[in-house]
Amino acid sequence: MDLTELRGKYIEAVAQAADEAALEDVRLAALGKKGEISLMMAALGKMDPEARKAAGAALNVVKTEIDAALRARKQGLADAALDERLRSEWLDVTLPGRPRPRGTIHPVSQVMEELTAIFADMGFSVAEGPQVESDWYNFDALNIPPEHPARQEHDTFFMHRAEGDDRPPHVLRTHTSPVQIRAMMAQGAPIRVIAPGRVYRMDMDQTHTPMFHQVEGLAIDRDISMANLKWVLEEFCRAFFEVDKVELRFRASHFPFTEPSAEVDIRYSNVGGQLRIGEGDKWMEILGSGMVHPKVLAAAGVDPDQWQGFAFGLGIDRIAMLKYGIPDLRAFFEGDLRWLRHYGFAALDMPDLPGGLSR
Ligand code: PHE
């Protein structure tokens, strides 16, 4: 075969190879073990010495040229691939870094952590119950039978039952008191628990929202009295509001699930929308409380002849408003970022008693 033609064929094939795989095919076809040029090299052995010398030299030149072309093309393809990667994987290092998380802890969450720390220190553990509750836990077990007027006063949200199912509907719990029942059924007596969480009532004005937060407290033992209740609440308020002077007012009241019952107000002032605790001439109702009714103990399987104790239900949003001087309750749940940034807490600001609750 004409060596010029052979050379031309492979030089052209090298130039046409679109990528490294195609180029490798060309190399194998020409210079591989079974390649055309390699086979011609092998065939030289059958020539007579004179002819072999001339043909071998000429063939070597062609082989060297093709080999050089292969290497050059290979380098070219690699360069092009790198260029392409540099183009496609380009990164603008001048872009600003990731912004720091901007979220804050909602005052309600912060206050729940704070009050949990305080009550934990007094020996209360945390209990929980569902927000969609059966009417038995929310009412009956708490000595509020179906025809009791208190059921109407609760402005209850009712869940739907399926068509034809005429069992009483579930409710959105109207208070955290059903957790008293659940906790006593689960743990028996003696017991000391708090149960913070969401509750629901159809109500809406400057101091009421349809969803709000309560913390239930329950302490049952052999000889717990109203005096213990008063001490726990006063001690709690002193620790929570972080002021020595907190004034509580116990007012006789009525709840079906406690006997006797008391509502508790706290003294505060409101100067130009700024709420201050422990001074002034205003009183804000913050909780309902009393000695757990024997019928309630019995409903939860606790023997009222052996055990007695107190319970209270404290409005978390209210004490958050008072402590952090937040005038309008509705703003708590509007999700306004400016409000959240203003009243929110840093995520690492976990309240604990040794560190001071609200640094
Ligand atoms: N459950 C009552 C309410 O929501 C508060 C309360 C709790 C009263 C426990 C007495 C005892 O108004």
mmCIF file of C-alpha atoms and ligand atoms in Angstrom:
data_model
loop_
_atom_site.group_PDB
_atom_site.id
_atom_site.type_symbol
_atom_site.label_atom_id
_atom_site.label_comp_id
_atom_site.label_asym_id
_atom_site.label_seq_id
_atom_site.Cartn_x
_atom_site.Cartn_y
_atom_site.Cartn_z
ATOM 1 C CA MET A 1 0.000 0.000 0.000
ATOM 2 C CA ASP A 2 1.085 3.492 -0.715
ATOM 3 C CA LEU A 3 2.514 4.880 2.517
ATOM 4 C CA THR A 4 1.423 8.420 1.684
ATOM 5 C CA GLU A 5 -2.133 7.215 1.343
ATOM 6 C CA LEU A 6 -1.835 5.223 4.565
ATOM 7 C CA ARG A 7 -0.460 8.208 6.416
ATOM 8 C CA GLY A 8 -3.169 10.444 4.975
ATOM 9 C CA LYS A 9 -5.891 8.009 6.027
ATOM 10 C CA TYR A 10 -4.857 7.917 9.670
ATOM 11 C CA ILE A 11 -3.950 11.578 9.993
ATOM 12 C CA GLU A 12 -7.440 12.354 8.698
ATOM 13 C CA ALA A 13 -9.037 9.790 11.063
ATOM 14 C CA VAL A 14 -7.176 11.357 13.995
ATOM 15 C CA ALA A 15 -8.427 14.805 13.033
ATOM 16 C CA GLN A 16 -12.007 13.472 12.753
ATOM 17 C CA ALA A 17 -12.023 11.705 16.152
ATOM 18 C CA ALA A 18 -14.593 13.589 18.184
ATOM 19 C CA ASP A 19 -13.617 12.321 21.612
ATOM 20 C CA GLU A 20 -11.043 10.265 23.442
ATOM 21 C CA ALA A 21 -12.880 6.981 22.833
ATOM 22 C CA ALA A 22 -12.980 7.530 19.074
ATOM 23 C CA LEU A 23 -9.320 8.511 19.150
ATOM 24 C CA GLU A 24 -8.441 5.295 20.970
ATOM 25 C CA ASP A 25 -10.224 3.324 18.207
ATOM 26 C CA VAL A 26 -8.037 5.045 15.625
ATOM 27 C CA ARG A 27 -4.907 4.272 17.637
ATOM 28 C CA LEU A 28 -5.851 0.597 17.894
ATOM 29 C CA ALA A 29 -6.634 0.389 14.159
ATOM 30 C CA ALA A 30 -3.228 1.829 13.273
ATOM 31 C CA LEU A 31 -0.783 1.067 16.082
ATOM 32 C CA GLY A 32 -2.523 -1.540 18.241
ATOM 33 C CA LYS A 33 -1.176 -5.101 18.363
ATOM 34 C CA LYS A 34 -3.383 -6.036 15.410
ATOM 35 C CA GLY A 35 -3.202 -2.536 13.917
ATOM 36 C CA GLU A 36 -2.545 -1.999 10.246
ATOM 37 C CA ILE A 37 0.878 -0.443 10.749
ATOM 38 C CA SER A 38 1.903 -2.968 13.378
ATOM 39 C CA LEU A 39 1.003 -5.787 10.979
ATOM 40 C CA MET A 40 3.032 -4.138 8.219
ATOM 41 C CA MET A 41 5.963 -3.848 10.639
ATOM 42 C CA ALA A 42 5.655 -7.546 11.359
ATOM 43 C CA ALA A 43 5.540 -8.315 7.619
ATOM 44 C CA LEU A 44 8.922 -6.580 7.138
ATOM 45 C CA GLY A 45 10.580 -9.713 8.497
ATOM 46 C CA LYS A 46 9.652 -11.624 5.376
ATOM 47 C CA MET A 47 11.400 -9.143 3.070
ATOM 48 C CA ASP A 48 14.920 -9.463 1.946
ATOM 49 C CA PRO A 49 17.377 -7.299 3.902
ATOM 50 C CA GLU A 50 17.852 -4.482 1.402
ATOM 51 C CA ALA A 51 14.140 -3.920 0.792
ATOM 52 C CA ARG A 52 13.402 -4.285 4.484
ATOM 53 C CA LYS A 53 15.771 -1.504 5.373
ATOM 54 C CA ALA A 54 14.214 1.029 3.023
ATOM 55 C CA ALA A 55 10.606 0.007 3.733
ATOM 56 C CA GLY A 56 11.243 -0.173 7.485
ATOM 57 C CA ALA A 57 12.655 3.342 7.600
ATOM 58 C CA ALA A 58 9.766 4.763 5.575
ATOM 59 C CA LEU A 59 7.198 2.893 7.678
ATOM 60 C CA ASN A 60 8.832 4.156 10.870
ATOM 61 C CA VAL A 61 8.492 7.738 9.704
ATOM 62 C CA VAL A 62 4.787 7.214 9.049
ATOM 63 C CA LYS A 63 4.332 5.440 12.375
ATOM 64 C CA THR A 64 6.075 8.260 14.234
ATOM 65 C CA GLU A 65 3.955 10.871 12.471
ATOM 66 C CA ILE A 66 0.711 9.084 13.246
ATOM 67 C CA ASP A 67 1.780 8.565 16.838
ATOM 68 C CA ALA A 68 2.579 12.291 17.170
ATOM 69 C CA ALA A 69 -0.771 13.217 15.612
ATOM 70 C CA LEU A 70 -2.569 10.901 18.071
ATOM 71 C CA ARG A 71 -0.805 12.480 21.051
ATOM 72 C CA ALA A 72 -1.449 16.009 19.850
ATOM 73 C CA ARG A 73 -5.119 15.258 19.249
ATOM 74 C CA LYS A 74 -5.429 13.581 22.631
ATOM 75 C CA GLN A 75 -3.996 16.648 24.329
ATOM 76 C CA GLY A 76 -6.327 18.849 22.302
ATOM 77 C CA LEU A 77 -9.385 16.865 23.326
ATOM 78 C CA ALA A 78 -8.350 16.921 26.984
ATOM 79 C CA ASP A 79 -7.836 20.683 26.840
ATOM 80 C CA ALA A 80 -11.247 21.139 25.242
ATOM 81 C CA ALA A 81 -12.858 18.932 27.902
ATOM 82 C CA LEU A 82 -11.205 20.970 30.625
ATOM 83 C CA ASP A 83 -12.308 24.221 29.017
ATOM 84 C CA GLU A 84 -15.833 22.893 28.859
ATOM 85 C CA ARG A 85 -15.751 21.891 32.535
ATOM 86 C CA LEU A 86 -14.360 25.232 33.524
ATOM 87 C CA ARG A 87 -17.119 26.925 31.602
ATOM 88 C CA SER A 88 -19.956 24.783 32.960
ATOM 89 C CA GLU A 89 -18.724 24.391 36.519
ATOM 90 C CA TRP A 90 -17.952 28.040 36.912
ATOM 91 C CA LEU A 91 -18.646 29.387 40.357
ATOM 92 C CA ASP A 92 -19.112 33.019 41.233
ATOM 93 C CA VAL A 93 -17.125 33.312 44.425
ATOM 94 C CA THR A 94 -18.233 36.902 44.773
ATOM 95 C CA LEU A 95 -21.810 35.801 45.611
ATOM 96 C CA PRO A 96 -22.723 36.614 49.207
ATOM 97 C CA GLY A 97 -22.469 33.698 51.634
ATOM 98 C CA ARG A 98 -25.474 31.927 53.116
ATOM 99 C CA PRO A 99 -27.463 34.358 55.227
ATOM 100 C CA ARG A 100 -27.672 33.465 58.926
ATOM 101 C CA PRO A 101 -31.004 31.991 59.968
ATOM 102 C CA ARG A 102 -33.281 34.886 60.799
ATOM 103 C CA GLY A 103 -35.954 33.019 62.747
ATOM 104 C CA THR A 104 -36.654 33.755 66.377
ATOM 105 C CA ILE A 105 -38.295 31.809 69.170
ATOM 106 C CA HIS A 106 -41.902 32.919 69.646
ATOM 107 C CA PRO A 107 -42.620 34.445 73.074
ATOM 108 C CA VAL A 108 -45.150 31.673 73.746
ATOM 109 C CA SER A 109 -42.521 28.980 73.133
ATOM 110 C CA GLN A 110 -40.039 30.883 75.249
ATOM 111 C CA VAL A 111 -42.520 31.240 78.102
ATOM 112 C CA MET A 112 -43.411 27.520 77.912
ATOM 113 C CA GLU A 113 -39.718 26.692 78.322
ATOM 114 C CA GLU A 114 -39.433 29.125 81.197
ATOM 115 C CA LEU A 115 -42.412 27.823 83.115
ATOM 116 C CA THR A 116 -41.397 24.212 82.493
ATOM 117 C CA ALA A 117 -37.997 24.986 84.036
ATOM 118 C CA ILE A 118 -39.625 26.580 87.094
ATOM 119 C CA PHE A 119 -42.156 23.820 87.703
ATOM 120 C CA ALA A 120 -39.552 21.132 87.052
ATOM 121 C CA ASP A 121 -37.540 22.709 89.848
ATOM 122 C CA MET A 122 -40.572 22.284 92.115
ATOM 123 C CA GLY A 123 -40.876 18.610 91.219
ATOM 124 C CA PHE A 124 -43.519 18.733 88.475
ATOM 125 C CA SER A 125 -43.035 16.642 85.351
ATOM 126 C CA VAL A 126 -44.640 17.365 81.980
ATOM 127 C CA ALA A 127 -47.768 15.502 80.828
ATOM 128 C CA GLU A 128 -49.520 15.736 77.471
ATOM 129 C CA GLY A 129 -52.874 15.102 75.866
ATOM 130 C CA PRO A 130 -54.435 15.476 72.406
ATOM 131 C CA GLN A 131 -55.880 18.740 71.119
ATOM 132 C CA VAL A 132 -58.762 16.884 69.495
ATOM 133 C CA GLU A 133 -60.343 15.444 72.587
ATOM 134 C CA SER A 134 -63.371 13.290 73.354
ATOM 135 C CA ASP A 135 -66.195 15.052 75.183
ATOM 136 C CA TRP A 136 -65.730 12.596 78.035
ATOM 137 C CA TYR A 137 -62.213 13.808 78.856
ATOM 138 C CA ASN A 138 -62.989 17.452 78.114
ATOM 139 C CA PHE A 139 -66.282 17.554 80.044
ATOM 140 C CA ASP A 140 -67.851 14.449 81.659
ATOM 141 C CA ALA A 141 -64.805 13.235 83.569
ATOM 142 C CA LEU A 142 -64.350 16.790 84.826
ATOM 143 C CA ASN A 143 -67.810 16.738 86.403
ATOM 144 C CA ILE A 144 -69.437 18.663 83.561
ATOM 145 C CA PRO A 145 -72.353 16.421 82.499
ATOM 146 C CA PRO A 146 -74.034 16.995 79.103
ATOM 147 C CA GLU A 147 -76.803 19.280 80.383
ATOM 148 C CA HIS A 148 -74.425 21.373 82.536
ATOM 149 C CA PRO A 149 -74.448 25.090 81.648
ATOM 150 C CA ALA A 150 -70.641 25.161 81.743
ATOM 151 C CA ARG A 151 -70.678 23.267 78.456
ATOM 152 C CA GLN A 152 -72.326 26.240 76.788
ATOM 153 C CA GLU A 153 -69.989 28.713 78.452
ATOM 154 C CA HIS A 154 -67.001 27.022 76.904
ATOM 155 C CA ASP A 155 -67.800 28.177 73.325
ATOM 156 C CA THR A 156 -66.679 24.807 72.109
ATOM 157 C CA PHE A 157 -65.529 23.922 68.583
ATOM 158 C CA PHE A 158 -67.039 20.558 67.628
ATOM 159 C CA MET A 159 -65.550 18.100 65.150
ATOM 160 C CA HIS A 160 -67.717 16.432 62.483
ATOM 161 C CA ARG A 161 -68.903 12.865 62.849
ATOM 162 C CA ALA A 162 -69.543 10.760 59.764
ATOM 163 C CA GLU A 163 -73.136 10.773 58.457
ATOM 164 C CA GLY A 164 -75.259 8.400 60.537
ATOM 165 C CA ASP A 165 -72.743 8.186 63.402
ATOM 166 C CA ASP A 166 -74.605 9.658 66.315
ATOM 167 C CA ARG A 167 -72.030 9.306 69.042
ATOM 168 C CA PRO A 168 -71.242 12.695 70.574
ATOM 169 C CA PRO A 169 -68.709 14.590 68.485
ATOM 170 C CA HIS A 170 -65.097 15.098 69.487
ATOM 171 C CA VAL A 171 -64.171 18.638 70.464
ATOM 172 C CA LEU A 172 -61.133 20.862 70.204
ATOM 173 C CA ARG A 173 -60.191 20.831 73.858
ATOM 174 C CA THR A 174 -61.456 23.987 75.543
ATOM 175 C CA HIS A 175 -58.875 23.777 78.338
ATOM 176 C CA THR A 176 -55.895 21.676 79.383
ATOM 177 C CA SER A 177 -57.882 20.132 82.260
ATOM 178 C CA PRO A 178 -58.594 16.856 80.367
ATOM 179 C CA VAL A 179 -54.875 16.156 80.759
ATOM 180 C CA GLN A 180 -55.513 15.911 84.524
ATOM 181 C CA ILE A 181 -57.692 12.890 83.812
ATOM 182 C CA ARG A 182 -55.285 11.327 81.342
ATOM 183 C CA ALA A 183 -52.305 11.801 83.656
ATOM 184 C CA MET A 184 -54.092 10.347 86.703
ATOM 185 C CA MET A 185 -55.365 7.388 84.678
ATOM 186 C CA ALA A 186 -51.855 6.732 83.410
ATOM 187 C CA GLN A 187 -49.871 7.351 86.607
ATOM 188 C CA GLY A 188 -52.278 7.151 89.516
ATOM 189 C CA ALA A 189 -51.470 8.964 92.759
ATOM 190 C CA PRO A 190 -49.368 10.566 94.132
ATOM 191 C CA ILE A 191 -48.739 12.749 91.113
ATOM 192 C CA ARG A 192 -47.287 16.156 90.279
ATOM 193 C CA VAL A 193 -47.570 17.217 86.648
ATOM 194 C CA ILE A 194 -47.934 20.258 84.472
ATOM 195 C CA ALA A 195 -49.465 20.119 80.990
ATOM 196 C CA PRO A 196 -48.739 23.079 78.720
ATOM 197 C CA GLY A 197 -50.485 23.261 75.354
ATOM 198 C CA ARG A 198 -52.980 24.735 72.936
ATOM 199 C CA VAL A 199 -56.658 25.147 73.709
ATOM 200 C CA TYR A 200 -59.556 26.438 71.614
ATOM 201 C CA ARG A 201 -62.634 28.554 72.186
ATOM 202 C CA MET A 202 -64.843 30.584 69.871
ATOM 203 C CA ASP A 203 -63.792 33.993 71.096
ATOM 204 C CA MET A 204 -61.955 36.950 69.579
ATOM 205 C CA ASP A 205 -61.081 40.419 70.894
ATOM 206 C CA GLN A 206 -58.046 42.261 72.231
ATOM 207 C CA THR A 207 -57.527 39.735 75.021
ATOM 208 C CA HIS A 208 -59.044 36.608 73.397
ATOM 209 C CA THR A 209 -58.081 34.511 70.372
ATOM 210 C CA PRO A 210 -59.837 31.313 69.196
ATOM 211 C CA MET A 211 -56.617 29.382 69.902
ATOM 212 C CA PHE A 212 -54.584 30.155 72.977
ATOM 213 C CA HIS A 213 -52.289 28.439 75.443
ATOM 214 C CA GLN A 214 -52.736 27.154 78.955
ATOM 215 C CA VAL A 215 -50.621 25.228 81.370
ATOM 216 C CA GLU A 216 -52.469 22.853 83.636
ATOM 217 C CA GLY A 217 -51.004 22.026 87.014
ATOM 218 C CA LEU A 218 -51.968 19.035 89.141
ATOM 219 C CA ALA A 219 -50.631 17.895 92.496
ATOM 220 C CA ILE A 220 -52.279 14.946 94.259
ATOM 221 C CA ASP A 221 -51.037 13.417 97.469
ATOM 222 C CA ARG A 222 -52.393 12.431 100.890
ATOM 223 C CA ASP A 223 -52.682 15.834 102.485
ATOM 224 C CA ILE A 224 -52.263 18.577 99.938
ATOM 225 C CA SER A 225 -54.224 21.748 100.708
ATOM 226 C CA MET A 226 -55.099 25.187 99.330
ATOM 227 C CA ALA A 227 -52.091 26.503 101.269
ATOM 228 C CA ASN A 228 -49.796 24.415 99.066
ATOM 229 C CA LEU A 229 -51.581 25.754 95.990
ATOM 230 C CA LYS A 230 -51.072 29.338 97.124
ATOM 231 C CA TRP A 231 -47.388 28.777 97.878
ATOM 232 C CA VAL A 232 -46.732 27.076 94.531
ATOM 233 C CA LEU A 233 -48.456 29.843 92.580
ATOM 234 C CA GLU A 234 -46.724 32.673 94.441
ATOM 235 C CA GLU A 235 -43.364 30.964 94.165
ATOM 236 C CA PHE A 236 -43.983 30.393 90.475
ATOM 237 C CA CYS A 237 -44.893 34.030 89.824
ATOM 238 C CA ARG A 238 -41.860 35.341 91.691
ATOM 239 C CA ALA A 239 -39.552 33.097 89.672
ATOM 240 C CA PHE A 240 -41.333 33.693 86.384
ATOM 241 C CA PHE A 241 -41.630 37.470 86.528
ATOM 242 C CA GLU A 242 -38.173 37.791 88.059
ATOM 243 C CA VAL A 243 -39.294 40.444 90.520
ATOM 244 C CA ASP A 244 -39.467 40.201 94.315
ATOM 245 C CA LYS A 245 -42.740 42.013 94.525
ATOM 246 C CA VAL A 246 -45.573 40.125 92.865
ATOM 247 C CA GLU A 247 -49.053 40.588 94.195
ATOM 248 C CA LEU A 248 -51.657 37.910 93.664
ATOM 249 C CA ARG A 249 -55.332 38.180 94.515
ATOM 250 C CA PHE A 250 -57.321 35.009 95.189
ATOM 251 C CA ARG A 251 -61.016 35.394 94.420
ATOM 252 C CA ALA A 252 -63.576 32.762 95.343
ATOM 253 C CA SER A 253 -64.982 31.286 92.145
ATOM 254 C CA HIS A 254 -66.637 28.204 90.766
ATOM 255 C CA PHE A 255 -65.492 25.398 88.495
ATOM 256 C CA PRO A 256 -67.331 22.061 88.324
ATOM 257 C CA PHE A 257 -64.035 20.183 88.650
ATOM 258 C CA THR A 258 -62.689 21.913 91.777
ATOM 259 C CA GLU A 259 -64.151 22.523 95.233
ATOM 260 C CA PRO A 260 -63.402 25.042 96.616
ATOM 261 C CA SER A 261 -62.360 27.079 93.595
ATOM 262 C CA ALA A 262 -60.432 30.306 93.207
ATOM 263 C CA GLU A 263 -59.532 32.602 90.388
ATOM 264 C CA VAL A 264 -56.231 34.410 90.692
ATOM 265 C CA ASP A 265 -55.454 37.923 89.492
ATOM 266 C CA ILE A 266 -52.092 39.636 89.351
ATOM 267 C CA ARG A 267 -51.422 43.334 89.981
ATOM 268 C CA TYR A 268 -50.061 45.316 87.049
ATOM 269 C CA SER A 269 -49.956 48.768 85.539
ATOM 270 C CA ASN A 270 -50.446 49.896 81.970
ATOM 271 C CA VAL A 271 -48.654 53.161 81.280
ATOM 272 C CA GLY A 272 -48.968 54.196 77.652
ATOM 273 C CA GLY A 273 -49.353 50.605 76.491
ATOM 274 C CA GLN A 274 -46.370 49.457 78.607
ATOM 275 C CA LEU A 275 -47.443 46.663 80.952
ATOM 276 C CA ARG A 276 -45.625 46.416 84.302
ATOM 277 C CA ILE A 277 -46.021 43.740 86.896
ATOM 278 C CA GLY A 278 -46.184 44.224 90.665
ATOM 279 C CA GLU A 279 -47.262 47.863 90.555
ATOM 280 C CA GLY A 280 -50.240 50.007 89.550
ATOM 281 C CA ASP A 281 -53.919 49.557 90.197
ATOM 282 C CA LYS A 282 -54.969 47.080 87.531
ATOM 283 C CA TRP A 283 -55.601 43.360 88.016
ATOM 284 C CA MET A 284 -55.334 40.773 85.276
ATOM 285 C CA GLU A 285 -56.924 37.376 85.723
ATOM 286 C CA ILE A 286 -54.265 34.797 84.929
ATOM 287 C CA LEU A 287 -55.600 31.491 86.204
ATOM 288 C CA GLY A 288 -58.358 29.337 87.594
ATOM 289 C CA SER A 289 -57.647 26.861 90.372
ATOM 290 C CA GLY A 290 -58.967 24.869 93.296
ATOM 291 C CA MET A 291 -58.979 21.556 95.125
ATOM 292 C CA VAL A 292 -59.680 18.718 92.694
ATOM 293 C CA HIS A 293 -63.306 17.581 93.065
ATOM 294 C CA PRO A 294 -63.710 14.046 94.500
ATOM 295 C CA LYS A 295 -65.827 13.102 91.477
ATOM 296 C CA VAL A 296 -62.935 14.029 89.205
ATOM 297 C CA LEU A 297 -60.508 11.874 91.172
ATOM 298 C CA ALA A 298 -62.980 8.996 91.043
ATOM 299 C CA ALA A 299 -63.535 9.392 87.293
ATOM 300 C CA ALA A 300 -59.775 9.068 86.808
ATOM 301 C CA GLY A 301 -59.568 5.982 89.018
ATOM 302 C CA VAL A 302 -58.006 7.696 92.036
ATOM 303 C CA ASP A 303 -59.636 6.946 95.408
ATOM 304 C CA PRO A 304 -60.973 10.256 96.829
ATOM 305 C CA ASP A 305 -61.004 8.822 100.352
ATOM 306 C CA GLN A 306 -57.234 8.488 100.262
ATOM 307 C CA TRP A 307 -56.045 11.217 97.946
ATOM 308 C CA GLN A 308 -56.596 14.917 97.481
ATOM 309 C CA GLY A 309 -54.858 17.806 95.817
ATOM 310 C CA PHE A 310 -54.994 20.988 93.829
ATOM 311 C CA ALA A 311 -55.216 21.860 90.156
ATOM 312 C CA PHE A 312 -54.825 25.077 88.258
ATOM 313 C CA GLY A 313 -55.098 26.272 84.687
ATOM 314 C CA LEU A 314 -52.871 29.226 83.849
ATOM 315 C CA GLY A 315 -53.115 31.388 80.711
ATOM 316 C CA ILE A 316 -49.679 31.238 79.088
ATOM 317 C CA ASP A 317 -50.301 34.023 76.564
ATOM 318 C CA ARG A 318 -51.473 36.332 79.318
ATOM 319 C CA ILE A 319 -48.374 35.896 81.455
ATOM 320 C CA ALA A 320 -46.243 36.285 78.312
ATOM 321 C CA MET A 321 -47.973 39.623 77.623
ATOM 322 C CA LEU A 322 -47.366 40.732 81.206
ATOM 323 C CA LYS A 323 -43.747 39.646 81.408
ATOM 324 C CA TYR A 324 -42.661 40.995 78.049
ATOM 325 C CA GLY A 325 -44.948 44.036 77.935
ATOM 326 C CA ILE A 326 -46.875 42.962 74.842
ATOM 327 C CA PRO A 327 -50.179 44.878 74.751
ATOM 328 C CA ASP A 328 -52.304 43.026 72.141
ATOM 329 C CA LEU A 329 -52.862 39.274 72.271
ATOM 330 C CA ARG A 330 -54.054 39.022 68.668
ATOM 331 C CA ALA A 331 -50.609 40.025 67.364
ATOM 332 C CA PHE A 332 -49.207 36.811 68.879
ATOM 333 C CA PHE A 333 -50.743 34.749 66.124
ATOM 334 C CA GLU A 334 -50.676 37.034 63.091
ATOM 335 C CA GLY A 335 -47.210 35.929 61.991
ATOM 336 C CA ASP A 336 -46.066 39.508 61.303
ATOM 337 C CA LEU A 337 -42.282 39.263 60.796
ATOM 338 C CA ARG A 338 -41.655 42.695 62.297
ATOM 339 C CA TRP A 339 -43.500 41.648 65.444
ATOM 340 C CA LEU A 340 -41.697 38.306 65.599
ATOM 341 C CA ARG A 341 -38.295 39.947 65.225
ATOM 342 C CA HIS A 342 -39.117 42.498 67.874
ATOM 343 C CA TYR A 343 -40.579 40.163 70.491
ATOM 344 C CA GLY A 344 -38.833 36.917 69.493
ATOM 345 C CA PHE A 345 -35.911 35.320 71.305
ATOM 346 C CA ALA A 346 -32.549 34.090 70.037
ATOM 347 C CA ALA A 347 -32.636 30.353 69.388
ATOM 348 C CA LEU A 348 -29.822 29.651 71.837
ATOM 349 C CA ASP A 349 -31.504 31.563 74.640
ATOM 350 C CA MET A 350 -32.713 28.442 76.422
ATOM 351 C CA PRO A 351 -34.217 29.398 79.762
ATOM 352 C CA ASP A 352 -32.870 27.744 82.866
ATOM 353 C CA LEU A 353 -32.931 28.768 86.480
ATOM 354 C CA PRO A 354 -29.176 28.939 87.191
ATOM 355 C CA GLY A 355 -28.551 31.090 84.119
ATOM 356 C CA GLY A 356 -31.449 33.432 84.781
ATOM 357 C CA LEU A 357 -34.642 32.710 82.894
ATOM 358 C CA SER A 358 -34.712 35.508 80.340
ATOM 359 C CA ARG A 359 -31.235 36.752 79.591
HETATM 360 N N1 PHE B 1 -59.897 24.720 83.145
HETATM 361 C C1 PHE B 1 -60.197 26.009 83.739
HETATM 362 C C2 PHE B 1 -60.343 27.040 82.603
HETATM 363 O O1 PHE B 1 -59.903 26.810 81.525
HETATM 364 C C3 PHE B 1 -59.095 26.448 84.644
HETATM 365 C C4 PHE B 1 -58.933 25.569 85.823
HETATM 366 C C5 PHE B 1 -58.030 24.508 85.804
HETATM 367 C C6 PHE B 1 -59.659 25.783 86.978
HETATM 368 C C7 PHE B 1 -57.867 23.696 86.900
HETATM 369 C C8 PHE B 1 -59.516 24.995 88.078
HETATM 370 C C9 PHE B 1 -58.621 23.949 88.048
HETATM 371 O O2 PHE B 1 -60.908 28.086 82.802
#
